[in-house]
CSV table of C-alpha atoms in Angstrom, one decimal:
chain,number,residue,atom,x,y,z
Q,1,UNK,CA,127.0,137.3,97.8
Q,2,UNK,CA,126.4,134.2,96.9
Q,3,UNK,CA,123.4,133.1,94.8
Q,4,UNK,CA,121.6,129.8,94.6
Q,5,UNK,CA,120.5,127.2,92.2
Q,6,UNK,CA,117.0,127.8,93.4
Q,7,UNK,CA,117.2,131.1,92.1
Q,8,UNK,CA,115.9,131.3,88.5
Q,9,UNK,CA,118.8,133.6,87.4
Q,10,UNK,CA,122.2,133.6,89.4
Q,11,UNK,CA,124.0,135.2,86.8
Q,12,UNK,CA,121.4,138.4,86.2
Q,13,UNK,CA,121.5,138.7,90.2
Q,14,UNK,CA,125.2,139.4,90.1
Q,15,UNK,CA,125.6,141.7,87.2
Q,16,UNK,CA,122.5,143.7,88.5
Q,17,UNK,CA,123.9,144.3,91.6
Q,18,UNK,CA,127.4,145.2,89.8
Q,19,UNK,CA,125.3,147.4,87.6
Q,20,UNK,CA,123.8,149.4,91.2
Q,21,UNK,CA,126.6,149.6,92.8
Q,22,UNK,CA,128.2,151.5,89.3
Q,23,UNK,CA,125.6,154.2,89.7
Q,24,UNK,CA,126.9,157.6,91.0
Q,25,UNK,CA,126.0,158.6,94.1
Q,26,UNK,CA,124.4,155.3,95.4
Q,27,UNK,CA,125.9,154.7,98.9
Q,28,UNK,CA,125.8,152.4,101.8
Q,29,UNK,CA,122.7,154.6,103.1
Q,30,UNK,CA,120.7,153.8,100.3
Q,31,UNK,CA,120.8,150.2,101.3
Q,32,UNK,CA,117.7,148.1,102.5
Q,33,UNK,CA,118.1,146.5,105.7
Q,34,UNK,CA,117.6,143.3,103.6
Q,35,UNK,CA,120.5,143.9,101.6
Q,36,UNK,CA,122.2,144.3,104.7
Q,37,UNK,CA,121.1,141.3,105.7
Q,38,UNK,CA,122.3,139.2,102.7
Q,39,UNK,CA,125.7,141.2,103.2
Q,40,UNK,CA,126.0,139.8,106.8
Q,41,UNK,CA,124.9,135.9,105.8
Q,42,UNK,CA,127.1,135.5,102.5
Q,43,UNK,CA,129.9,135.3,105.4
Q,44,UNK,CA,128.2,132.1,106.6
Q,45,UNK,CA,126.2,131.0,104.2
Q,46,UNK,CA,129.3,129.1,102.0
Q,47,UNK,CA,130.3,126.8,105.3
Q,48,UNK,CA,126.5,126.2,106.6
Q,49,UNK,CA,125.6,125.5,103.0
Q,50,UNK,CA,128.3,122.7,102.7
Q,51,UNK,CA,127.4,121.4,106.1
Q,52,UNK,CA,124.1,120.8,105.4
Q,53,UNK,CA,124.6,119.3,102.0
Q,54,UNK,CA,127.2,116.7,103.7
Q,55,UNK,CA,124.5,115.3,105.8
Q,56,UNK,CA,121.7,115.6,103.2
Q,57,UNK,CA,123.9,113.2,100.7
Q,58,UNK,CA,124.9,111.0,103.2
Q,59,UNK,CA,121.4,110.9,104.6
Q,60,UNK,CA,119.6,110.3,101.1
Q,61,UNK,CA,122.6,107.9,100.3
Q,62,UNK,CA,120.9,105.7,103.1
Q,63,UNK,CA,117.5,106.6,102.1
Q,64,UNK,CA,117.9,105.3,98.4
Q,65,UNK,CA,119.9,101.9,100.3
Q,66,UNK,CA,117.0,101.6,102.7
Q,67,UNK,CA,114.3,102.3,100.3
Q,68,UNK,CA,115.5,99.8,97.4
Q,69,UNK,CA,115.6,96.4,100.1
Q,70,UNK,CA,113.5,93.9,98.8
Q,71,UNK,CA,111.0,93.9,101.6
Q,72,UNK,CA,110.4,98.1,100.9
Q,73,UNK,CA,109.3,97.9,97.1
Q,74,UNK,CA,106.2,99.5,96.7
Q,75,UNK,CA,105.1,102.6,94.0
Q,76,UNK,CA,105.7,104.8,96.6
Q,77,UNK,CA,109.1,104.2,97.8
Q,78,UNK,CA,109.8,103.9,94.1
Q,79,UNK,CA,109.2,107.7,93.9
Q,80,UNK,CA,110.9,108.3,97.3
Q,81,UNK,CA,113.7,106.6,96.0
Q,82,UNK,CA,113.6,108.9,92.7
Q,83,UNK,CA,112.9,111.8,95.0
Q,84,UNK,CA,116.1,110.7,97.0
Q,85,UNK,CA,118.5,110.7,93.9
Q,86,UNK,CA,117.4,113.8,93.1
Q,87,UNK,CA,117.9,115.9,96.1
Q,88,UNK,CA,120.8,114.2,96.6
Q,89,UNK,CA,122.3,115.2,92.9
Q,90,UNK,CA,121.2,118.7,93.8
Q,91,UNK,CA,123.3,119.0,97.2
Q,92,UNK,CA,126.4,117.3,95.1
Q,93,UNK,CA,126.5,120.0,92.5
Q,94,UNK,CA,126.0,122.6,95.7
Q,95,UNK,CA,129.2,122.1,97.6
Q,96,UNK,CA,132.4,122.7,95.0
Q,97,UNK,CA,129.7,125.5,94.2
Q,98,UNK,CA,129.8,127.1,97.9
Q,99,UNK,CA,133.0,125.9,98.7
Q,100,UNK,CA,134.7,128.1,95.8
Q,101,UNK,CA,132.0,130.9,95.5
Q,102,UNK,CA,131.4,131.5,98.7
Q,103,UNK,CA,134.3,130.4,100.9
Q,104,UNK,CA,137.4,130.9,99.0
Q,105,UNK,CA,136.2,133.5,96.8
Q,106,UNK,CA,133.5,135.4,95.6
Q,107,UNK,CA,131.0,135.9,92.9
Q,108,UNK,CA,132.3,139.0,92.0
Q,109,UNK,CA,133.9,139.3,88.3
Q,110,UNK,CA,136.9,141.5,89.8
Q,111,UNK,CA,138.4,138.3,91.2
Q,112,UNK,CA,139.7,137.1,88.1
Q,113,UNK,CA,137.8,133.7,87.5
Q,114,UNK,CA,139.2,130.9,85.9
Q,115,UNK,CA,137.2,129.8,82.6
Q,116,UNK,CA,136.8,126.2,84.1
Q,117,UNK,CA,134.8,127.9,87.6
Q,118,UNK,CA,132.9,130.0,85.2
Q,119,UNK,CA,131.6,127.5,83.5
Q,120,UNK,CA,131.0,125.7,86.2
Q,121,UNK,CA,129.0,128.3,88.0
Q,122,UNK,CA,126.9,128.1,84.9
Q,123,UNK,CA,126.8,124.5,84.9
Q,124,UNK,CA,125.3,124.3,88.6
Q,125,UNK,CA,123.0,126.9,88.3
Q,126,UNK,CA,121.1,124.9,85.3
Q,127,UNK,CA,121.5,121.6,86.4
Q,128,UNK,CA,120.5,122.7,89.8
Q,129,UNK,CA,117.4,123.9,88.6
Q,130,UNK,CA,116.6,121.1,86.7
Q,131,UNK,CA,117.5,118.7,89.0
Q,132,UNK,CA,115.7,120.7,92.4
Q,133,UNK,CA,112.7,120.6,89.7
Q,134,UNK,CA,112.3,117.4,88.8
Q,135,UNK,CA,112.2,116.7,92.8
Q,136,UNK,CA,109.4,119.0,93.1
Q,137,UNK,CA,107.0,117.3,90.2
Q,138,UNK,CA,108.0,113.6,91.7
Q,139,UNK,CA,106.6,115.1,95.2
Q,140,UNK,CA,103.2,116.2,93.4
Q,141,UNK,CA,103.0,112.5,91.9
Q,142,UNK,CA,103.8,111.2,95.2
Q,143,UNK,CA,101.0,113.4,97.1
Q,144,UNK,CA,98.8,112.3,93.6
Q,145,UNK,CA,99.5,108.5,93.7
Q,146,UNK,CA,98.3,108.8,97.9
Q,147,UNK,CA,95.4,110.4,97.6
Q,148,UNK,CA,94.3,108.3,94.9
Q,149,UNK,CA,95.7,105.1,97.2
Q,150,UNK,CA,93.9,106.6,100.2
Q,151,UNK,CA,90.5,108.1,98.5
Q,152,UNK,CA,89.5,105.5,96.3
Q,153,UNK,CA,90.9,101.8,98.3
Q,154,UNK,CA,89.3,99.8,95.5
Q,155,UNK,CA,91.1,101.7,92.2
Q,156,UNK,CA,94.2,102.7,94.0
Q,157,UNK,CA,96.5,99.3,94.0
Q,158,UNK,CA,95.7,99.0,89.7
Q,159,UNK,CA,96.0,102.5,89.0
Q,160,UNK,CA,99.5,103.5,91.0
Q,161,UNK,CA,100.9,99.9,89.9
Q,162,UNK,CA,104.9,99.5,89.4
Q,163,UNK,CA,104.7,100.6,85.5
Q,164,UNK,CA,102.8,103.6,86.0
Q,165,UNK,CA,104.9,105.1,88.8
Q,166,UNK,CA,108.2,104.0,86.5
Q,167,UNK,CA,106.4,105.3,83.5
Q,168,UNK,CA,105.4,109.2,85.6
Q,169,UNK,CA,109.2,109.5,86.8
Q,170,UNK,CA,110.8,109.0,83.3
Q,171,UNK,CA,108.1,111.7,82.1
Q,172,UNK,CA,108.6,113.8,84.9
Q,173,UNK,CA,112.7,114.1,84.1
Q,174,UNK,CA,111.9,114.5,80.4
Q,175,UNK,CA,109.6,117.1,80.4
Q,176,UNK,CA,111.5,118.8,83.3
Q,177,UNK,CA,114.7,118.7,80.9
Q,178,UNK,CA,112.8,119.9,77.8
Q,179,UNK,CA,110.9,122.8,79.8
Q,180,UNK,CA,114.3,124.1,81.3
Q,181,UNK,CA,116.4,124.3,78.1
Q,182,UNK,CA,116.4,128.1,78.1
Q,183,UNK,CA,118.8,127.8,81.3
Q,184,UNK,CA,121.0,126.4,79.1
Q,185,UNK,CA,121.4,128.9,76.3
Q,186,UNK,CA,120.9,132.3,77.9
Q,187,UNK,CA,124.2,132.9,78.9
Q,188,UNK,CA,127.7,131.8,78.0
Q,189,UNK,CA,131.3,132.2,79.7
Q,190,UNK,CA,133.0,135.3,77.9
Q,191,UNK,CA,136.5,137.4,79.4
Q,192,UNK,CA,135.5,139.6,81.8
Q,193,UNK,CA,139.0,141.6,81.9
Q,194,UNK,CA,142.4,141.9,80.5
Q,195,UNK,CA,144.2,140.6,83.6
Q,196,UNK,CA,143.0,137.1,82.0
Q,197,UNK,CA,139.4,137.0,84.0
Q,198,UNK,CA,136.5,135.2,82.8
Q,199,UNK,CA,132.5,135.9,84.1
Q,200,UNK,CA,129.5,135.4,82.3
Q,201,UNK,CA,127.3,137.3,79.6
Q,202,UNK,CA,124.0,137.2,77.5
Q,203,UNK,CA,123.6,135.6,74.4
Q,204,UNK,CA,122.3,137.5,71.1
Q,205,UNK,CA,119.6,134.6,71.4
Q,206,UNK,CA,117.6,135.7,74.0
Q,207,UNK,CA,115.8,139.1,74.1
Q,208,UNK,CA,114.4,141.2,76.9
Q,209,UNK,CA,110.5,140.2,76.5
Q,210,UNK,CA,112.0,136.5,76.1
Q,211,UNK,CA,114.1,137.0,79.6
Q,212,UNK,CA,111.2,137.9,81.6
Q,213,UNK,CA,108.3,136.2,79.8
Q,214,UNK,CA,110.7,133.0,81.3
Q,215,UNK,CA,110.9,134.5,84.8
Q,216,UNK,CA,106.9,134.8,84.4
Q,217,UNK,CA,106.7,131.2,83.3
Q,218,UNK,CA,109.3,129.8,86.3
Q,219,UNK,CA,107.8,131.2,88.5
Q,220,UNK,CA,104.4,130.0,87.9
Q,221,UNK,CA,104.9,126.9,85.9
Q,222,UNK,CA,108.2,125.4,88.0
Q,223,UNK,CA,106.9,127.4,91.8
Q,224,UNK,CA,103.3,128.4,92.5
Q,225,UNK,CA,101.4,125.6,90.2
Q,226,UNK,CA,103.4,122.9,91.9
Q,227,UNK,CA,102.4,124.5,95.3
Q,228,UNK,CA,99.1,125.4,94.7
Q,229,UNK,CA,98.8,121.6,93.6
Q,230,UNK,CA,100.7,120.2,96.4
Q,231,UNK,CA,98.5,122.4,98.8
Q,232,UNK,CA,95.2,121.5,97.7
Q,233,UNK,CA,96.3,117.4,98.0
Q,234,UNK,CA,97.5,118.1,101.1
Q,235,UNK,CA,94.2,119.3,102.2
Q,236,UNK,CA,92.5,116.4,100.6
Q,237,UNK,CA,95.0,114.1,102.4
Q,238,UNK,CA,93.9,115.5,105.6
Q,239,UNK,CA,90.6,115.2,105.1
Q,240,UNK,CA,90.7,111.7,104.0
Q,241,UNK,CA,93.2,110.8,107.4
Q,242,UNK,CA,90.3,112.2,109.4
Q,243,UNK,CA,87.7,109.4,107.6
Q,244,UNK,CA,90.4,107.0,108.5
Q,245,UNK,CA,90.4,107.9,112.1
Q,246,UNK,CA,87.3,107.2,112.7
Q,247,UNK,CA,87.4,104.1,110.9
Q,248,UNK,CA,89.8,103.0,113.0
Q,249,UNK,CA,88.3,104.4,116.0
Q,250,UNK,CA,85.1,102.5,115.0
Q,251,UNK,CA,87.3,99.1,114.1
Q,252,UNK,CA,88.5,99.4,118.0
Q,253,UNK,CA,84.9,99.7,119.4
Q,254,UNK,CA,83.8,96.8,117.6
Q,255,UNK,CA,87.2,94.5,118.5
Q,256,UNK,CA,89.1,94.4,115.3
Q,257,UNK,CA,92.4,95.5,116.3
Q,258,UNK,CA,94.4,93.7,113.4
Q,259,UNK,CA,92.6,95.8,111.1
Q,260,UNK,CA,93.2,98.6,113.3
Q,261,UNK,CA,96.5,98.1,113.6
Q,262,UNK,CA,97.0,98.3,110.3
Q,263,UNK,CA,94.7,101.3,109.3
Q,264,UNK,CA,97.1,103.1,112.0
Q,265,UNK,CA,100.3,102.1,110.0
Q,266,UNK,CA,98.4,103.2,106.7
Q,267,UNK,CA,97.6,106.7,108.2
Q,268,UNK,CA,101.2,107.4,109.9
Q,269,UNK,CA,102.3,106.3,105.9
Q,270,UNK,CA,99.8,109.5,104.9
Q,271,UNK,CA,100.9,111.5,107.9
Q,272,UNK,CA,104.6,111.9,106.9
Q,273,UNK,CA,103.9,112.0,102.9
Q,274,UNK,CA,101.6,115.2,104.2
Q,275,UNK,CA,104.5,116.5,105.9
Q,276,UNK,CA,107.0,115.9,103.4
Q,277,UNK,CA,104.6,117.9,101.2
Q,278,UNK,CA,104.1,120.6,103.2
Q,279,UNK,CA,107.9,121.1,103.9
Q,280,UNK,CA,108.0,121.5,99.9
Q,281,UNK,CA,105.0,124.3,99.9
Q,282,UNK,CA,106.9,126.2,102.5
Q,283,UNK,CA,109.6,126.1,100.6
Q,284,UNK,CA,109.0,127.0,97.4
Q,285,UNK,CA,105.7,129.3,97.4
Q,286,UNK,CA,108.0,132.3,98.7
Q,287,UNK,CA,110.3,131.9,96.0
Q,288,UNK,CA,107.4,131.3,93.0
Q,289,UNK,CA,105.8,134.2,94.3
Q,290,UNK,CA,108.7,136.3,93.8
Q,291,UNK,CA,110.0,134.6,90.5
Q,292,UNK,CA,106.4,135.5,88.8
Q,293,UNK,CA,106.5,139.5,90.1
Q,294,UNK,CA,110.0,139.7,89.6
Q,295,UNK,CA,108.9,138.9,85.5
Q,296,UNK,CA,106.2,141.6,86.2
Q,297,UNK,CA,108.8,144.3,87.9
Q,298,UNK,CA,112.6,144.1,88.1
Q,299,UNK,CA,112.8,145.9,90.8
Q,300,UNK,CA,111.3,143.4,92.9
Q,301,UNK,CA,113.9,141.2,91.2
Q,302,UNK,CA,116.7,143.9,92.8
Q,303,UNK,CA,115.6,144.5,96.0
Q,304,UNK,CA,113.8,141.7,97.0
Q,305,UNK,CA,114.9,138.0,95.2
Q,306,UNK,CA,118.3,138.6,94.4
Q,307,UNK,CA,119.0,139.5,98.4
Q,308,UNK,CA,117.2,136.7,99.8
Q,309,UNK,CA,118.9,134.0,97.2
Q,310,UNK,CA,121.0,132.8,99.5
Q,311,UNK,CA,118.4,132.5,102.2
Q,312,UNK,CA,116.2,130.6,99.8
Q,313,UNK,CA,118.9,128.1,98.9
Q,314,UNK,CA,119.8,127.2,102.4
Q,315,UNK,CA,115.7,126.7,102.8
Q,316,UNK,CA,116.1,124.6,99.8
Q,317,UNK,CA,119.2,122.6,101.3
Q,318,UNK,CA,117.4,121.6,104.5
Q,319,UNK,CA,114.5,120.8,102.8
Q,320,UNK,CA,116.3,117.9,100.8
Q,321,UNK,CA,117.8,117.1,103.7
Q,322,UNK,CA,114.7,116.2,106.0
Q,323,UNK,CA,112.7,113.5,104.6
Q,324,UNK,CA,115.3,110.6,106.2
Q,325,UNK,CA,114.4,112.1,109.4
Q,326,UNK,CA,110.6,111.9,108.8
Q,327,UNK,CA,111.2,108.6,107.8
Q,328,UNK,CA,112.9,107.4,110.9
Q,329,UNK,CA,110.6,109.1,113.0
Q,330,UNK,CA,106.9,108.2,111.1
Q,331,UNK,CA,107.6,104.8,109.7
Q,332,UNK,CA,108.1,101.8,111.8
Q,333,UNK,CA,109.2,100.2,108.4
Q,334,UNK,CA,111.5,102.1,107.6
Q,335,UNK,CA,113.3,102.0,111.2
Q,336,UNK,CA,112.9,98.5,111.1
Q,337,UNK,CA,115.0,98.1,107.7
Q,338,UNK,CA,117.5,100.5,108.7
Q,339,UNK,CA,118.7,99.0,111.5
Q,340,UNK,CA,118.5,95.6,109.8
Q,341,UNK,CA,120.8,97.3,106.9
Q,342,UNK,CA,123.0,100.0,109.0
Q,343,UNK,CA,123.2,98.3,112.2
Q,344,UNK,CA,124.2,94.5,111.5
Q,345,UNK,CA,127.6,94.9,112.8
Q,346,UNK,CA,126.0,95.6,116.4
Q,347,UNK,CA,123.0,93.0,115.7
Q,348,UNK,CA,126.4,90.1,115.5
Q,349,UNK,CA,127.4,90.8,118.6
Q,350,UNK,CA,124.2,91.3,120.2
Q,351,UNK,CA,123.0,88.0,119.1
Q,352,UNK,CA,126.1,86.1,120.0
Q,353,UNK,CA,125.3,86.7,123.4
Q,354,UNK,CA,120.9,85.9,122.7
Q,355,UNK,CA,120.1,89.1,123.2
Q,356,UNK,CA,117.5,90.8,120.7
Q,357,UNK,CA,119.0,93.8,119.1
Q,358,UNK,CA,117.4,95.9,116.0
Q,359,UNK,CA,118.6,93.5,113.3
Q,360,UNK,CA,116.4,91.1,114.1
Q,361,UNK,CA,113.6,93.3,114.3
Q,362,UNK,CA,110.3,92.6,112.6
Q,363,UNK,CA,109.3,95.3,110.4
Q,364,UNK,CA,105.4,95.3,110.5
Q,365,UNK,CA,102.5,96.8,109.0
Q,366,UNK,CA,102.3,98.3,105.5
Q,367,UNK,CA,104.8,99.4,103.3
Q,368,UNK,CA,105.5,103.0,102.9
């Protein structure tokens, strides 16, 4: 089956299952429907893995381009742009990942593995993790920098300035990299069989207690804090796009549509940063729900994480893949500077025969 980068320990999935499956007199009837399930989707799950990572890149490739033009800078885009590289960096180490794990072989230490994919495998998973992480603390500054941009008009502008987002994404990656250093030294590439196989084992280094006191820690430090965070801003951000309907409602009445105009643009800004958020929560709560029992009881680990990884990473995948959509449909801005950007070539010809194409569109209202 193949296991995800999401998942806090790819290599423990695999040799537990290997470990089961070794046990007399465990057959196929003593197998969950849930296992049965992850049987059935590691078949597809390699080729719609890939395909969804080939869009994400290409679509956060044009987020990061659209997002850096000179008429887009802004704190926030700043960490959209972050948020960009890093989903996109996650969906890059994903697809020679599926592609060999998944579609042309398997993650089963029988096959034979070279020590290069072996490494790699091990590789991926940390860097995955770190990089999938990272993403998720630059999404609960960006719901932090809004609501204090939304909630308090007068602070907002000096306290979410340029330096300060800069100075919260370099933090974010450093602390993210420091905090995840036991990915990197629990296990080590070692030969699996005579026949000249490699797989993976456990260092001397880490112990039992120090295995799944980290699986406790992941899975609330890296999953559920994060969510529970990202949950209570989003409910804050609700409330404070509710105020800012009525302002606007109350700006109409009393004939100041500019300003209405632009308290709109302001709350679609809040609208898809809610929704980007909430996408996150969906994601992740599941799996740091799961992460912090499974350090409590393996079993859960067994018959619960380790079946759905691959279901959690293509949840993961799409999720990264999203936020150009949300873009294109919430922000008038950001449409506006794509097709200025992306569609030049058709704005030429357009306008060599005076007709208005999306080039020459004026992108109005607030930054995102």
């Amino acid at each position: 089956m193949g296991k995800s980068d999401v998942i806090y320990d790819v290599v423990t999935a695999n040799l537990t299952q290997i470990l089961n499956s070794s046990v007399a007199g465990e057959g196929e009837s003593s197998r969950s429907g849930l296992m049965e399930f992850s049987d059935w989707y590691a078949n597809i799950h390699g080729y719609v893995s890939i395909l969804v990572c080939v869009f994400g890149i290409i679509a956060n490739f044009m987020n990061i381009v659209v997002l850096t033009q000179k008429n887009m800078v802004s704190p926030t885009n700043y960490l959209l742009t972050a948020l960009a590289i890093a989903d996109m960096l996650t969906m890059t180490s994903y697809v020679p990942f599926a592609l060999y794990f998944n579609c042309l072989s398997t993650q089963d230490p029988e096959e034979n593995h070279a020590l290069g994919w072996v490494i790699y495998m091990l590789f991926h998973t940390c860097f995955t993790i770190t990089s999938h992480t990272i993403a998720m603390y630059l999404t609960v500054a960006l719901a932090v920098f809004r609501y204090i941009v939304v909630c308090h008009h007068t602070h907002g502008p000096r306290m979410c300035n340029m330096q300060r987002t800069r100075l919260t994404i370099i933090l974010v990656i450093i602390i993210t990299i420091i905090f995840c250093i036991p990915n990197y030294i629990m296990y080590i590439p070692a030969k699996y069989s005579t026949a000249g196989g490699y797989w993976i084992e456990r260092t001397s280094l880490v112990t039992d207690f120090q295995r799944n006191f980290y699986y406790w820690l992941f899975g609330v430090a890296l999953k559920v804090a994060p969510c529970v965070l990202l949950s209570v801003l989003s409910t804050l951000l609700i409330r404070a796009m509710r105020t800012a309907a009525a302002k606007r409602r109350k700006l109409k009445s009393s004939g100041r549509h500019d300003d209405s105009e632009r308290n709109s643009e302001h709350n679609r800004t809040t609208v898809m940063l809610v929704a980007i958020v909430i996408c996150f929560v969906i994601t992740e709560l599941p799996q740091g729900v799961l992460a912090f029992l499974s350090g409590i009881n393996m079993r859960i680990f067994e018959e619960v994480y380790t079946p759905l990884g691959d279901v959690f990473d293509i949840l993961v995948l799409v999720n990264s893949s999203v936020n150009f959509l949300l873009y294109c449909i919430m922000s008038k801005q950001f449409r506006g500077t794509f097709c200025r950007v992306f569609c030049s070539w058709h704005s030429r010809d357009k306008q060599l025969n005076g007709v208005y194409s999306c080039a020459s569109t004026k992108t109005t209202g607030t930054q995102l």
